[in-house]
Coordinates of C-alpha atoms in Angstrom, one line a residue:
Chain A
Q1 CA 0.0 0.0 0.0
V2 CA 1.4 3.4 -1.0
Q3 CA 1.7 5.8 1.8
L4 CA 2.8 9.4 1.9
Q5 CA 3.7 11.5 4.9
E6 CA 4.4 15.2 5.0
S7 CA 6.8 16.7 7.5
G8 CA 8.2 20.2 8.2
P9 CA 7.7 23.3 10.4
G10 CA 4.2 24.2 11.2
L11 CA 5.0 27.9 11.6
V12 CA 6.9 30.1 9.2
K13 CA 7.6 33.8 9.5
P14 CA 6.6 36.2 6.7
S15 CA 9.2 36.7 3.9
E16 CA 10.9 33.4 4.9
T17 CA 11.0 30.1 3.0
L18 CA 8.5 27.3 3.7
S19 CA 10.1 23.8 3.4
L20 CA 8.3 20.5 3.5
T21 CA 9.3 16.9 2.8
C22 CA 7.1 14.0 1.7
A23 CA 8.3 10.6 2.6
V24 CA 6.9 7.8 0.4
S25 CA 6.6 4.2 1.6
G26 CA 5.2 1.1 -0.2
Y27 CA 6.4 2.3 -3.6
S28 CA 9.7 3.3 -5.0
I29 CA 9.7 6.8 -6.5
S30 CA 12.3 5.6 -9.0
S31 CA 9.8 3.2 -10.4
G32 CA 7.8 6.0 -12.0
Y33 CA 4.8 8.3 -11.6
Y34 CA 4.8 12.0 -10.9
W35 CA 4.7 13.3 -7.3
G36 CA 2.9 16.5 -6.5
W37 CA 2.1 19.1 -3.9
I38 CA -1.4 20.6 -3.4
R39 CA -2.5 23.1 -0.8
Q40 CA -5.8 24.1 0.8
P41 CA -6.2 27.4 2.8
P42 CA -8.4 27.0 5.9
G43 CA -12.0 26.7 4.8
K44 CA -11.2 27.0 1.1
G45 CA -10.6 24.9 -2.0
L46 CA -7.6 23.0 -3.4
E47 CA -4.7 24.5 -5.4
W48 CA -2.1 22.5 -7.2
I49 CA 1.4 23.8 -6.5
G50 CA 3.5 21.6 -8.7
S51 CA 4.7 18.1 -9.6
I52 CA 8.0 16.3 -10.2
Y53 CA 9.0 13.1 -12.0
H54 CA 11.7 10.8 -10.6
S55 CA 14.1 12.0 -13.2
G56 CA 13.7 15.5 -11.7
S57 CA 11.5 17.0 -14.4
T58 CA 9.2 19.6 -12.8
Y59 CA 6.0 21.3 -13.6
Y60 CA 4.7 24.3 -11.6
N61 CA 1.6 26.3 -11.2
P62 CA 2.2 29.5 -13.2
S63 CA 0.8 31.6 -10.4
L64 CA 3.5 30.3 -8.0
K65 CA 6.3 29.4 -10.3
S66 CA 8.6 32.2 -9.3
R67 CA 8.6 31.1 -5.7
V68 CA 8.4 27.3 -5.9
T69 CA 11.1 24.7 -6.0
I70 CA 10.3 21.0 -5.9
S71 CA 13.1 18.4 -5.7
V72 CA 13.3 14.6 -5.4
D73 CA 15.7 12.4 -3.5
T74 CA 15.3 8.9 -4.8
S75 CA 17.9 7.5 -2.3
K76 CA 15.6 8.5 0.5
N77 CA 12.4 7.9 -1.4
Q78 CA 11.2 11.3 -0.7
F79 CA 10.5 14.6 -2.4
S80 CA 10.4 18.2 -1.1
L81 CA 8.8 21.6 -1.5
K82 CA 10.3 25.0 -1.0
L83 CA 8.1 28.1 -1.2
S84 CA 10.0 31.4 -0.8
S85 CA 8.9 34.8 0.3
V86 CA 5.8 33.6 2.1
T87 CA 2.9 35.7 3.3
A88 CA -0.2 35.1 5.3
A89 CA -1.9 34.1 2.0
D90 CA 0.3 31.0 2.0
T91 CA -1.2 29.7 5.2
A92 CA -2.7 26.3 4.3
V93 CA -2.8 22.6 4.7
Y94 CA -0.2 21.3 2.4
Y95 CA -0.7 17.8 0.9
C96 CA 1.7 15.6 -1.1
A97 CA 0.2 13.1 -3.5
R98 CA 1.1 10.7 -6.3
A99 CA 0.0 11.8 -9.7
Y100 CA -0.8 10.2 -13.0
G101 CA 0.9 12.3 -15.7
S102 CA 2.1 15.6 -14.1
G103 CA -1.4 16.0 -12.6
R104 CA -4.1 14.2 -14.6
R105 CA -5.3 12.7 -11.3
F106 CA -4.0 12.2 -7.8
D107 CA -4.6 8.8 -6.4
Y108 CA -2.7 8.6 -3.2
W109 CA -2.5 11.5 -0.7
G110 CA -0.6 12.2 2.5
Q111 CA -2.7 13.3 5.5
G112 CA -1.7 16.9 5.1
T113 CA 0.2 19.3 7.3
L114 CA -0.9 22.8 8.4
V115 CA 1.6 25.5 7.8
T116 CA 0.8 28.9 9.3
V117 CA 2.6 32.0 8.2
S118 CA 2.9 34.4 11.1
S119 CA 5.4 36.5 12.9
Chain B
A1 CA -6.0 29.0 -16.8
I2 CA -9.0 26.7 -17.2
Q3 CA -11.6 27.5 -14.6
L4 CA -14.0 24.9 -13.2
T5 CA -17.4 26.0 -11.9
Q6 CA -19.3 23.5 -9.8
S7 CA -23.0 23.6 -9.1
P8 CA -24.6 23.7 -6.7
S9 CA -22.1 25.0 -4.1
S10 CA -24.1 23.3 -1.4
L11 CA -26.8 20.7 -1.4
S12 CA -29.0 19.1 1.2
A13 CA -30.2 15.6 0.6
S14 CA -31.5 12.5 2.5
V15 CA -30.1 9.0 2.7
G16 CA -31.3 7.0 -0.3
D17 CA -31.6 10.1 -2.5
R18 CA -30.1 10.3 -6.0
V19 CA -27.7 13.3 -6.2
T20 CA -26.1 14.9 -9.2
I21 CA -23.3 17.5 -9.0
T22 CA -22.2 19.4 -12.1
C23 CA -18.8 20.7 -13.1
R24 CA -18.4 23.1 -16.1
A25 CA -15.0 23.9 -17.6
S26 CA -14.3 27.3 -19.1
Q27 CA -12.9 25.6 -22.2
G28 CA -12.9 22.1 -23.6
I29 CA -10.9 19.5 -21.7
S30 CA -11.9 16.3 -23.5
S31 CA -12.3 13.7 -20.7
A32 CA -9.4 15.0 -18.5
L33 CA -11.6 15.3 -15.4
A34 CA -11.4 13.7 -12.0
W35 CA -13.7 13.8 -9.0
Y36 CA -12.7 13.7 -5.3
Q37 CA -14.5 13.4 -2.0
Q38 CA -13.2 15.2 1.1
K39 CA -14.3 14.8 4.7
P40 CA -13.4 17.3 7.4
G41 CA -9.8 17.1 8.5
K42 CA -9.0 14.5 5.8
A43 CA -7.2 14.4 2.5
P44 CA -9.3 14.3 -0.7
K45 CA -10.1 10.8 -1.9
L46 CA -10.1 10.0 -5.7
L47 CA -13.5 8.7 -6.9
I48 CA -13.6 9.1 -10.6
Y49 CA -10.9 9.7 -13.2
D50 CA -11.0 10.4 -17.0
A51 CA -14.5 11.7 -16.5
S52 CA -16.2 8.3 -16.1
S53 CA -13.7 5.7 -14.8
L54 CA -14.3 4.4 -11.3
E55 CA -11.3 4.3 -9.1
S56 CA -10.5 0.9 -7.6
G57 CA -12.3 0.3 -4.3
V58 CA -14.9 3.1 -4.8
P59 CA -18.5 1.9 -4.5
S60 CA -20.4 1.5 -7.7
R61 CA -23.1 4.0 -6.6
F62 CA -20.7 6.7 -7.7
S63 CA -20.5 7.4 -11.4
G64 CA -19.2 10.2 -13.7
S65 CA -20.1 11.3 -17.1
G66 CA -19.4 14.1 -19.6
S67 CA -16.8 15.3 -22.0
G68 CA -15.7 18.6 -23.4
T69 CA -16.9 21.3 -21.0
D70 CA -19.8 19.7 -19.1
F71 CA -19.4 16.9 -16.5
T72 CA -21.5 15.3 -13.8
L73 CA -20.9 13.2 -10.7
T74 CA -23.9 11.1 -9.7
I75 CA -24.4 9.2 -6.4
S76 CA -27.3 6.8 -7.1
S77 CA -28.4 6.2 -3.5
L78 CA -26.8 8.3 -0.8
Q79 CA -25.3 6.6 2.1
P80 CA -24.5 8.2 5.5
E81 CA -20.8 8.1 4.8
D82 CA -21.3 10.1 1.5
F83 CA -22.0 13.4 3.2
A84 CA -18.8 15.4 2.4
T85 CA -17.4 18.0 0.1
Y86 CA -16.8 17.0 -3.5
Y87 CA -14.3 18.6 -5.9
C88 CA -13.8 18.2 -9.6
Q89 CA -10.3 18.6 -11.1
Q90 CA -9.2 19.1 -14.7
F91 CA -5.9 18.5 -16.4
N92 CA -5.3 20.4 -19.6
S93 CA -2.2 22.4 -19.4
Y94 CA -2.0 22.2 -15.6
P95 CA -4.3 21.0 -12.9
T96 CA -7.0 23.2 -11.4
F97 CA -9.9 22.3 -9.1
G98 CA -13.5 23.4 -8.8
Q99 CA -14.6 25.4 -5.8
G100 CA -16.3 22.4 -4.2
T101 CA -19.9 21.2 -3.5
K102 CA -20.8 20.6 0.2
L103 CA -23.3 17.7 0.5
E104 CA -25.2 17.9 3.8
I105 CA -27.8 15.8 5.4
K106 CA -31.4 17.1 5.1

């Protein structure tokens, strides 16, 4: 069974960089699929942030592209998200997920982690 | 960006009811549409992909249809565990989600 688990600081100061990691178990990232990040502000809808292939190819939401970096570490079977220059608008539950294509659908999800941007 | 508009935004229904949720895309997306169910405090769960394909393990009372710009999710006979928020998601150039439909108990 594929399982994903997000980890990282739950509180980030404005203008700093948000960093999260998603550990994957039950499936080797090197075997294929894309791996993505999606976020959900409290009480609001879902927003795709970006996706990465095991080779390192990345695809980002155009609205966030200038601030986002997604990387993969196949040796640790995990992938990571960095979002720079955060503001209160970046406060959200951040999910990692497995994707068909770079985002045709997301079939396995982590439980999500709340990141609050506040001084 | 392709926008998805779901209707209704909220819906009250009873156990055993047949329910239909609509998702309209701002431009044609062929059949590149998925549906998710989300319960409070939980991650979304994939129900339907490629507009009408049922994800493994999802009860057959869930079905999807449509292509191009107009899509529907139908629950044939509501069960207590189906009360949740439902999202559609498209994949054309990049993924976007509808605003959600909250299904509540009448």
